Amino acid sequence: MALIVQKYGGTSVGSVERIFNVARRVAGCARSGNAVAVVVSAMGDTTDDLLALARSVSEKPPERETAMLLTTGEQVSAALLAMALDKLGCPACSFTGPQAGILTDGVPLDARIRAFNPVKVRQALEEGKVAVVAGFQGADPDGLLNTLGRGGSDTTAVALAAALGADLCEIYTDVDGVYTVDPRLVPAAGKMDFISYDEMLEMASLGAKVLHPRAVDCGRAHGVVIHVRSSFNEETGTLVKEDTALETGTVVRGIACDTDQAKIAIIGVPDRPGIAARIFSAIGQRGINVDLIVQSIRRNGENDILFTVRADDVDKTLAVVKPVADEVGARDVCVHRGVAKVSVIGAGMMHHSGVAASMFEALASEGINIEIISTSEIRISCLIDETRVQDAARAIHRKFGLGNDRQ
Ligand code: ASP
Ligand code: MG
């Protein structure tokens, strides 16, 4: 008997019919003798619809109340799935995040899990029931409801698998697994059988939407093997786990594209020690993530500093950057939203030279200009014009012979 955690995304539970489809799968897994705990997302676009509803009441709804509202979405699907299982003769009971034992840190809409003690879930499993847990939520020490940030049900599932010491965590979604690149951009994209935690974390953080980065991080920290697969067929998906091969032959494993980026340029910054620290600590204090950063070569005692943030964070960023830029005597602050970040990822890159050159050659062959470059041990990212993203992804995919571009 195995202990399995399964998570079903919004599309997989998007209608009553689909909830029954999920219930049949869950019941089948339980009837083969496994203990099954299930985590569900809200049905279809429920979270977006609830956010729109909140905004129709107030342009700036209080975060506490927004969390209260959003957590209902996952409760609906958890309760309906438990009912469907019951209808199929498979005993089940549903739990909210707090009932399942998730204690969060009090940040209303982007909370972290502080502790997870799944007493009631364990009890239900021991009684031979399927435990259905509402994803994406927890309660802080005062009992206030928090959400785990968009896409956070994945994190609930992996954290539950870690807390229960489950044998496997299956993430059921509407695609067949993790692809070498977004198949909507590059038809030659291929499904990967396996990807390491480090590589998946880069892919997820750099724009591959299939898994929430925090879920990958949690899986890596607790050694939870994650199987990303489709809820619409029986195919094996992609395993996310520790890289156990002594030497991997793969240099580049995948490509991630992120069009949700904006570039901010601070022009004419006096070239003195401490200025970059002032600017970026102000940004950091607001919890804004900065990614690519470049500083131009000094001329006339001045630099330009360019960096990227998520397009959603532009207003927040400008609100902190403008006053600091004025204070230090910078000449101007400009924003450019039409940019995208294309990245190649692969743990094998660490021991191979020439990967950057191949990527730049692929971009050059398409006449694509690179605005900013950044690298880590296992990835190379280039900021390019947003309208060229598809050309870039195709050319790079071909250059590295990934997926069905393999020769
Ligand atoms: N329903 C939430 C969202 O749409 C959480 C999730 O699905 O993972 O972001
Ligand atoms: Mg998701």
Short mmCIF file of C-alpha atoms and ligand atoms in Angstrom, two decimals:
data_model
loop_
_atom_site.label_atom_id
_atom_site.label_comp_id
_atom_site.label_asym_id
_atom_site.label_seq_id
_atom_site.Cartn_x
_atom_site.Cartn_y
_atom_site.Cartn_z
CA MET A 1 0.00 0.00 0.00
CA ALA A 2 1.31 3.41 -0.91
CA LEU A 3 0.43 6.82 0.47
CA ILE A 4 -0.24 9.13 -2.46
CA VAL A 5 -1.04 12.84 -2.60
CA GLN A 6 -2.81 13.94 -5.77
CA LYS A 7 -3.46 17.54 -6.78
CA TYR A 8 -5.99 18.56 -9.41
CA GLY A 9 -5.81 22.00 -11.04
CA GLY A 10 -8.68 24.32 -11.91
CA THR A 11 -9.25 22.96 -15.42
CA SER A 12 -9.35 19.37 -14.12
CA VAL A 13 -12.20 20.27 -11.72
CA GLY A 14 -13.76 22.88 -14.02
CA SER A 15 -17.25 21.34 -14.22
CA VAL A 16 -19.41 18.77 -12.45
CA GLU A 17 -18.60 16.28 -15.18
CA ARG A 18 -14.89 16.86 -14.72
CA ILE A 19 -15.22 16.57 -10.95
CA PHE A 20 -16.73 13.12 -11.52
CA ASN A 21 -13.87 12.31 -13.87
CA VAL A 22 -11.44 13.21 -11.06
CA ALA A 23 -13.53 11.27 -8.51
CA ARG A 24 -13.32 8.13 -10.66
CA ARG A 25 -9.56 8.46 -10.90
CA VAL A 26 -9.20 9.04 -7.14
CA ALA A 27 -11.57 6.17 -6.31
CA GLY A 28 -9.65 3.86 -8.66
CA CYS A 29 -6.38 4.73 -6.92
CA ALA A 30 -7.95 4.17 -3.47
CA ARG A 31 -9.53 0.88 -4.55
CA SER A 32 -6.17 -0.45 -5.70
CA GLY A 33 -5.23 -0.32 -2.04
CA ASN A 34 -3.56 3.08 -1.72
CA ALA A 35 -4.19 5.73 0.92
CA VAL A 36 -5.07 8.87 -1.03
CA ALA A 37 -5.10 12.53 -0.01
CA VAL A 38 -6.28 14.96 -2.66
CA VAL A 39 -5.65 18.69 -2.97
CA VAL A 40 -7.86 20.73 -5.28
CA SER A 41 -7.75 24.14 -6.91
CA ALA A 42 -10.83 26.29 -7.41
CA MET A 43 -13.05 25.33 -10.37
CA GLY A 44 -11.97 26.82 -13.71
CA ASP A 45 -11.54 30.60 -13.56
CA THR A 46 -13.17 30.94 -10.15
CA THR A 47 -10.22 32.75 -8.54
CA ASP A 48 -10.13 35.34 -11.34
CA ASP A 49 -13.92 35.73 -11.17
CA LEU A 50 -13.80 36.27 -7.40
CA LEU A 51 -11.04 38.87 -7.81
CA ALA A 52 -13.14 40.66 -10.44
CA LEU A 53 -16.10 40.57 -8.05
CA ALA A 54 -14.00 42.11 -5.29
CA ARG A 55 -12.84 44.87 -7.64
CA SER A 56 -16.38 45.61 -8.66
CA VAL A 57 -17.08 46.43 -5.02
CA SER A 58 -13.89 48.36 -4.32
CA GLU A 59 -10.87 49.44 -6.42
CA LYS A 60 -8.64 48.50 -3.54
CA PRO A 61 -10.34 45.76 -1.55
CA PRO A 62 -8.72 45.13 1.85
CA GLU A 63 -6.33 42.19 1.61
CA ARG A 64 -7.82 40.49 4.65
CA GLU A 65 -11.24 40.40 2.99
CA THR A 66 -9.79 39.36 -0.37
CA ALA A 67 -8.19 36.34 1.30
CA MET A 68 -11.53 35.54 2.95
CA LEU A 69 -13.21 35.66 -0.45
CA LEU A 70 -10.62 33.75 -2.49
CA THR A 71 -10.35 30.83 -0.08
CA THR A 72 -14.00 30.00 -0.77
CA GLY A 73 -13.12 28.92 -4.32
CA GLU A 74 -11.07 25.93 -3.20
CA GLN A 75 -13.62 25.04 -0.51
CA VAL A 76 -16.31 24.67 -3.16
CA SER A 77 -14.29 22.22 -5.24
CA ALA A 78 -13.11 20.26 -2.17
CA ALA A 79 -16.66 19.79 -0.90
CA LEU A 80 -18.01 18.87 -4.36
CA LEU A 81 -15.24 16.33 -4.94
CA ALA A 82 -15.90 14.71 -1.55
CA MET A 83 -19.62 14.50 -2.47
CA ALA A 84 -18.80 12.96 -5.85
CA LEU A 85 -16.56 10.36 -4.19
CA ASP A 86 -19.31 9.55 -1.72
CA LYS A 87 -21.73 9.15 -4.60
CA LEU A 88 -19.33 6.64 -6.20
CA GLY A 89 -19.28 4.67 -2.95
CA CYS A 90 -15.80 5.83 -1.99
CA PRO A 91 -15.78 7.24 1.55
CA ALA A 92 -14.28 10.74 1.65
CA CYS A 93 -14.25 13.91 3.68
CA SER A 94 -13.13 17.42 2.81
CA PHE A 95 -11.07 19.88 4.84
CA THR A 96 -10.26 23.56 4.55
CA GLY A 97 -6.54 24.40 4.68
CA PRO A 98 -6.69 25.33 8.40
CA GLN A 99 -8.68 22.18 9.24
CA ALA A 100 -6.02 20.16 7.44
CA GLY A 101 -3.47 21.74 9.80
CA ILE A 102 -1.79 24.42 7.69
CA LEU A 103 -0.42 27.26 9.77
CA THR A 104 0.65 30.33 7.76
CA ASP A 105 2.65 33.46 8.49
CA GLY A 106 -0.12 36.08 8.34
CA VAL A 107 0.63 37.66 4.93
CA PRO A 108 -2.96 37.75 3.67
CA LEU A 109 -2.47 37.06 -0.05
CA ASP A 110 1.03 35.62 -0.31
CA ALA A 111 1.51 33.63 2.87
CA ARG A 112 4.20 31.07 3.53
CA ILE A 113 3.48 27.82 5.31
CA ARG A 114 5.06 27.96 8.77
CA ALA A 115 3.92 24.55 10.02
CA PHE A 116 1.82 21.71 8.74
CA ASN A 117 0.48 19.17 11.16
CA PRO A 118 -2.09 17.11 9.26
CA VAL A 119 -3.70 15.36 12.24
CA LYS A 120 -7.23 15.22 10.80
CA VAL A 121 -6.02 14.19 7.35
CA ARG A 122 -4.05 11.32 8.85
CA GLN A 123 -7.05 10.27 10.91
CA ALA A 124 -9.30 10.24 7.84
CA LEU A 125 -6.77 8.12 5.94
CA GLU A 126 -6.52 5.68 8.85
CA GLU A 127 -10.30 5.35 8.76
CA GLY A 128 -9.98 4.30 5.12
CA LYS A 129 -11.34 7.58 3.75
CA VAL A 130 -10.01 9.78 1.00
CA ALA A 131 -9.04 13.17 2.47
CA VAL A 132 -9.82 16.10 0.18
CA VAL A 133 -8.00 19.31 1.09
CA ALA A 134 -8.80 22.79 -0.23
CA GLY A 135 -5.58 24.09 -1.80
CA PHE A 136 -4.00 27.56 -1.69
CA GLN A 137 -4.91 28.41 1.92
CA GLY A 138 -4.05 28.30 5.58
CA ALA A 139 -4.69 30.25 8.76
CA ASP A 140 -2.26 32.40 10.74
CA PRO A 141 -1.81 32.00 14.52
CA ASP A 142 -4.84 34.29 15.08
CA GLY A 143 -7.00 32.08 12.88
CA LEU A 144 -7.18 34.59 10.02
CA LEU A 145 -7.40 33.05 6.57
CA ASN A 146 -4.43 33.52 4.25
CA THR A 147 -3.87 32.45 0.66
CA LEU A 148 -0.55 31.08 -0.57
CA GLY A 149 -0.32 33.29 -3.67
CA ARG A 150 -1.53 32.56 -7.19
CA GLY A 151 -0.87 28.98 -8.18
CA GLY A 152 -0.40 28.07 -4.51
CA SER A 153 -2.39 24.82 -4.55
CA ASP A 154 0.70 23.08 -5.91
CA THR A 155 2.53 24.17 -2.77
CA THR A 156 -0.29 22.84 -0.57
CA ALA A 157 0.03 19.46 -2.29
CA VAL A 158 3.80 19.14 -2.02
CA ALA A 159 3.77 20.39 1.57
CA LEU A 160 1.05 17.86 2.42
CA ALA A 161 3.10 15.08 0.82
CA ALA A 162 6.10 16.17 2.89
CA ALA A 163 4.05 16.39 6.11
CA LEU A 164 2.47 12.96 5.58
CA GLY A 165 5.72 11.37 4.40
CA ALA A 166 3.86 10.33 1.24
CA ASP A 167 5.47 8.03 -1.31
CA LEU A 168 4.56 10.24 -4.24
CA CYS A 169 2.96 13.58 -5.07
CA GLU A 170 1.05 13.62 -8.35
CA ILE A 171 0.20 17.02 -9.83
CA TYR A 172 -2.64 16.55 -12.32
CA THR A 173 -3.01 19.31 -14.85
CA ASP A 174 -4.29 19.95 -18.37
CA VAL A 175 -0.97 19.24 -20.11
CA ASP A 176 0.93 15.94 -20.33
CA GLY A 177 3.91 17.03 -18.25
CA VAL A 178 6.81 19.44 -18.38
CA TYR A 179 7.85 20.34 -21.91
CA THR A 180 11.24 21.40 -23.30
CA VAL A 181 9.53 24.70 -24.15
CA ASP A 182 5.93 25.95 -24.24
CA PRO A 183 4.36 23.83 -27.03
CA ARG A 184 2.08 26.73 -27.97
CA LEU A 185 5.20 28.66 -28.99
CA VAL A 186 7.22 25.81 -30.47
CA PRO A 187 5.34 22.86 -31.98
CA ALA A 188 8.50 20.70 -31.86
CA ALA A 189 8.48 20.89 -28.03
CA GLY A 190 8.86 17.49 -26.39
CA LYS A 191 7.70 16.18 -23.02
CA MET A 192 10.53 15.45 -20.61
CA ASP A 193 10.52 12.15 -18.72
CA PHE A 194 12.54 13.62 -15.91
CA ILE A 195 13.82 16.96 -14.64
CA SER A 196 15.87 17.74 -11.53
CA TYR A 197 14.56 20.02 -8.77
CA ASP A 198 17.16 22.67 -9.56
CA GLU A 199 16.27 22.73 -13.23
CA MET A 200 12.53 22.71 -12.54
CA LEU A 201 12.92 25.55 -10.07
CA GLU A 202 14.65 27.64 -12.73
CA MET A 203 12.04 26.69 -15.37
CA ALA A 204 9.17 27.55 -13.00
CA SER A 205 10.72 30.79 -11.79
CA LEU A 206 11.54 31.86 -15.34
CA GLY A 207 8.04 31.54 -16.68
CA ALA A 208 7.09 27.86 -17.19
CA LYS A 209 3.65 27.91 -15.56
CA VAL A 210 3.16 24.18 -15.09
CA LEU A 211 4.38 24.10 -11.47
CA HIS A 212 4.51 26.78 -8.80
CA PRO A 213 8.18 27.57 -7.95
CA ARG A 214 7.52 27.36 -4.21
CA ALA A 215 6.14 23.85 -4.65
CA VAL A 216 9.37 22.80 -6.35
CA ASP A 217 11.40 24.39 -3.58
CA CYS A 218 9.36 22.55 -0.96
CA GLY A 219 9.76 19.27 -2.88
CA ARG A 220 13.51 19.72 -3.02
CA ALA A 221 13.78 20.60 0.67
CA HIS A 222 11.84 17.48 1.71
CA GLY A 223 12.79 15.06 -1.06
CA VAL A 224 9.22 14.70 -2.36
CA VAL A 225 9.13 13.09 -5.80
CA ILE A 226 6.65 15.09 -7.93
CA HIS A 227 4.91 13.54 -10.92
CA VAL A 228 3.41 16.19 -13.23
CA ARG A 229 0.81 14.55 -15.49
CA SER A 230 -2.50 15.03 -17.27
CA SER A 231 -5.84 14.34 -15.63
CA PHE A 232 -7.33 13.70 -19.08
CA ASN A 233 -5.35 10.58 -20.01
CA GLU A 234 -3.35 7.74 -18.45
CA GLU A 235 0.04 8.72 -19.89
CA THR A 236 3.09 8.96 -17.67
CA GLY A 237 4.09 12.60 -17.26
CA THR A 238 7.32 14.16 -16.01
CA LEU A 239 9.08 13.20 -12.78
CA VAL A 240 10.64 16.03 -10.81
CA LYS A 241 13.26 14.57 -8.49
CA GLU A 242 16.88 14.60 -7.40
CA ASP A 243 19.32 14.16 -10.24
CA THR A 244 20.89 10.79 -9.46
CA ALA A 245 22.81 10.23 -12.71
CA LEU A 246 26.53 10.53 -12.07
CA GLU A 247 27.02 12.43 -15.30
CA THR A 248 24.18 13.84 -17.29
CA GLY A 249 24.57 13.88 -21.03
CA THR A 250 22.05 16.68 -21.38
CA VAL A 251 23.57 20.13 -21.41
CA VAL A 252 20.44 22.17 -22.03
CA ARG A 253 17.22 20.62 -20.79
CA GLY A 254 14.64 23.27 -21.53
CA ILE A 255 13.73 26.80 -22.51
CA ALA A 256 11.54 29.17 -20.54
CA CYS A 257 9.91 32.29 -21.96
CA ASP A 258 8.48 35.06 -19.84
CA THR A 259 6.60 37.87 -21.55
CA ASP A 260 5.33 39.21 -18.27
CA GLN A 261 8.38 41.45 -17.83
CA ALA A 262 9.11 45.16 -17.89
CA LYS A 263 12.40 46.99 -18.09
CA ILE A 264 13.09 50.01 -15.93
CA ALA A 265 16.00 52.32 -16.70
CA ILE A 266 17.39 54.90 -14.32
CA ILE A 267 19.31 57.31 -16.50
CA GLY A 268 22.27 59.43 -15.47
CA VAL A 269 22.91 58.07 -12.00
CA PRO A 270 25.97 59.66 -10.30
CA ASP A 271 28.75 57.06 -10.20
CA ARG A 272 29.36 56.83 -6.45
CA PRO A 273 29.56 53.93 -4.02
CA GLY A 274 26.32 53.12 -2.24
CA ILE A 275 23.85 54.37 -4.86
CA ALA A 276 22.88 50.94 -6.24
CA ALA A 277 22.51 49.73 -2.66
CA ARG A 278 20.09 52.61 -1.90
CA ILE A 279 17.96 51.94 -4.98
CA PHE A 280 17.75 48.18 -4.66
CA SER A 281 17.23 48.06 -0.92
CA ALA A 282 14.26 50.41 -1.36
CA ILE A 283 12.86 48.01 -3.98
CA GLY A 284 13.64 44.94 -1.86
CA GLN A 285 11.86 46.39 1.15
CA ARG A 286 8.64 46.52 -0.84
CA GLY A 287 9.00 42.79 -1.58
CA ILE A 288 9.51 43.41 -5.31
CA ASN A 289 11.61 40.84 -7.14
CA VAL A 290 14.23 42.27 -9.44
CA ASP A 291 15.77 39.97 -11.97
CA LEU A 292 18.20 41.06 -14.67
CA ILE A 293 20.34 44.05 -13.70
CA VAL A 294 22.94 45.90 -15.74
CA GLN A 295 24.88 49.04 -15.14
CA SER A 296 26.32 50.84 -18.12
CA ILE A 297 29.97 51.84 -18.37
CA ARG A 298 30.73 55.13 -16.68
CA ARG A 299 30.77 58.27 -18.79
CA ASN A 300 31.10 61.80 -17.44
CA GLY A 301 30.83 60.47 -13.89
CA GLU A 302 27.41 58.95 -14.57
CA ASN A 303 25.92 55.50 -15.16
CA ASP A 304 22.60 54.16 -16.37
CA ILE A 305 21.11 51.34 -14.31
CA LEU A 306 18.67 48.99 -16.03
CA PHE A 307 16.74 46.16 -14.47
CA THR A 308 13.64 44.05 -15.00
CA VAL A 309 10.62 43.42 -12.78
CA ARG A 310 7.30 41.67 -13.31
CA ALA A 311 4.98 43.83 -15.42
CA ASP A 312 2.47 43.83 -12.53
CA ASP A 313 5.07 45.33 -10.23
CA VAL A 314 5.89 48.38 -12.39
CA ASP A 315 3.72 50.88 -10.51
CA LYS A 316 4.90 49.68 -7.12
CA THR A 317 8.51 49.83 -8.31
CA LEU A 318 8.22 53.34 -9.74
CA ALA A 319 6.67 54.54 -6.51
CA VAL A 320 9.85 53.62 -4.64
CA VAL A 321 12.43 54.23 -7.37
CA LYS A 322 11.38 57.73 -8.41
CA PRO A 323 11.94 59.38 -5.00
CA VAL A 324 15.32 57.64 -4.57
CA ALA A 325 16.33 58.60 -8.13
CA ASP A 326 15.44 62.26 -7.39
CA GLU A 327 17.30 62.15 -4.12
CA VAL A 328 20.53 60.86 -5.63
CA GLY A 329 20.28 63.27 -8.57
CA ALA A 330 19.55 60.82 -11.40
CA ARG A 331 18.34 62.43 -14.61
CA ASP A 332 15.35 60.29 -15.54
CA VAL A 333 13.47 57.03 -14.96
CA CYS A 334 11.93 55.24 -17.97
CA VAL A 335 9.80 52.13 -18.33
CA HIS A 336 9.62 49.79 -21.29
CA ARG A 337 7.02 47.04 -21.16
CA GLY A 338 7.49 45.41 -24.55
CA VAL A 339 10.25 43.05 -23.44
CA ALA A 340 10.47 39.32 -22.81
CA LYS A 341 12.97 37.09 -21.11
CA VAL A 342 14.11 33.93 -22.87
CA SER A 343 16.19 31.49 -20.84
CA VAL A 344 17.94 28.18 -21.44
CA ILE A 345 18.20 25.85 -18.46
CA GLY A 346 20.28 22.75 -17.80
CA ALA A 347 22.36 21.43 -14.92
CA GLY A 348 24.89 20.01 -17.42
CA MET A 349 25.74 23.57 -18.48
CA MET A 350 27.93 23.90 -15.41
CA HIS A 351 30.60 21.69 -16.98
CA HIS A 352 30.27 22.68 -20.61
CA SER A 353 31.57 25.74 -22.35
CA GLY A 354 30.03 27.36 -25.36
CA VAL A 355 26.37 27.21 -24.31
CA ALA A 356 26.07 31.00 -24.18
CA ALA A 357 27.74 31.31 -27.58
CA SER A 358 25.27 28.82 -29.11
CA MET A 359 22.31 30.69 -27.63
CA PHE A 360 23.56 34.04 -28.93
CA GLU A 361 24.21 32.52 -32.36
CA ALA A 362 20.64 31.24 -32.49
CA LEU A 363 19.33 34.71 -31.66
CA ALA A 364 21.70 36.37 -34.12
CA SER A 365 20.59 34.03 -36.91
CA GLU A 366 17.09 35.46 -36.48
CA GLY A 367 18.35 39.04 -36.28
CA ILE A 368 17.14 39.32 -32.67
CA ASN A 369 18.84 41.94 -30.54
CA ILE A 370 19.82 41.08 -26.96
CA GLU A 371 19.20 43.89 -24.48
CA ILE A 372 20.37 42.35 -21.22
CA ILE A 373 22.09 39.05 -20.43
CA SER A 374 22.27 37.28 -17.12
CA THR A 375 23.61 33.87 -16.14
CA SER A 376 23.69 31.44 -13.25
CA GLU A 377 25.48 28.10 -13.10
CA ILE A 378 22.56 26.37 -14.75
CA ARG A 379 20.83 29.02 -16.85
CA ILE A 380 21.37 31.83 -19.31
CA SER A 381 18.70 34.51 -19.76
CA CYS A 382 18.43 37.16 -22.45
CA LEU A 383 16.05 40.08 -22.52
CA ILE A 384 14.68 40.65 -26.00
CA ASP A 385 11.87 42.42 -27.83
CA GLU A 386 8.57 40.82 -26.84
CA THR A 387 7.39 40.49 -30.44
CA ARG A 388 10.36 38.18 -31.22
CA VAL A 389 9.77 35.64 -28.46
CA GLN A 390 8.42 32.88 -30.65
CA ASP A 391 11.21 33.26 -33.23
CA ALA A 392 13.76 33.20 -30.43
CA ALA A 393 12.29 30.10 -28.77
CA ARG A 394 12.12 28.21 -32.07
CA ALA A 395 15.67 29.09 -33.07
CA ILE A 396 17.13 28.16 -29.68
CA HIS A 397 15.13 24.92 -29.52
CA ARG A 398 16.50 23.94 -32.92
CA LYS A 399 20.04 25.01 -32.07
CA PHE A 400 20.17 22.74 -29.01
CA GLY A 401 18.26 19.92 -30.68
CA LEU A 402 15.63 19.68 -27.93
CA GLY A 403 12.37 17.71 -28.00
CA ASN A 404 11.38 16.78 -31.54
CA ASP A 405 14.15 18.98 -32.92
CA ARG A 406 16.55 16.22 -31.85
CA GLN A 407 18.56 14.88 -34.76
N1 ASP B 1 -6.98 28.95 -7.41
C1 ASP B 1 -5.70 29.58 -7.15
C2 ASP B 1 -5.24 30.35 -8.37
O1 ASP B 1 -5.94 30.38 -9.37
C3 ASP B 1 -4.68 28.62 -6.66
C4 ASP B 1 -4.34 27.50 -7.59
O2 ASP B 1 -5.10 27.14 -8.45
O3 ASP B 1 -3.26 26.93 -7.44
O4 ASP B 1 -4.22 30.95 -8.35
MG MG B 2 -1.29 25.95 -11.41
#
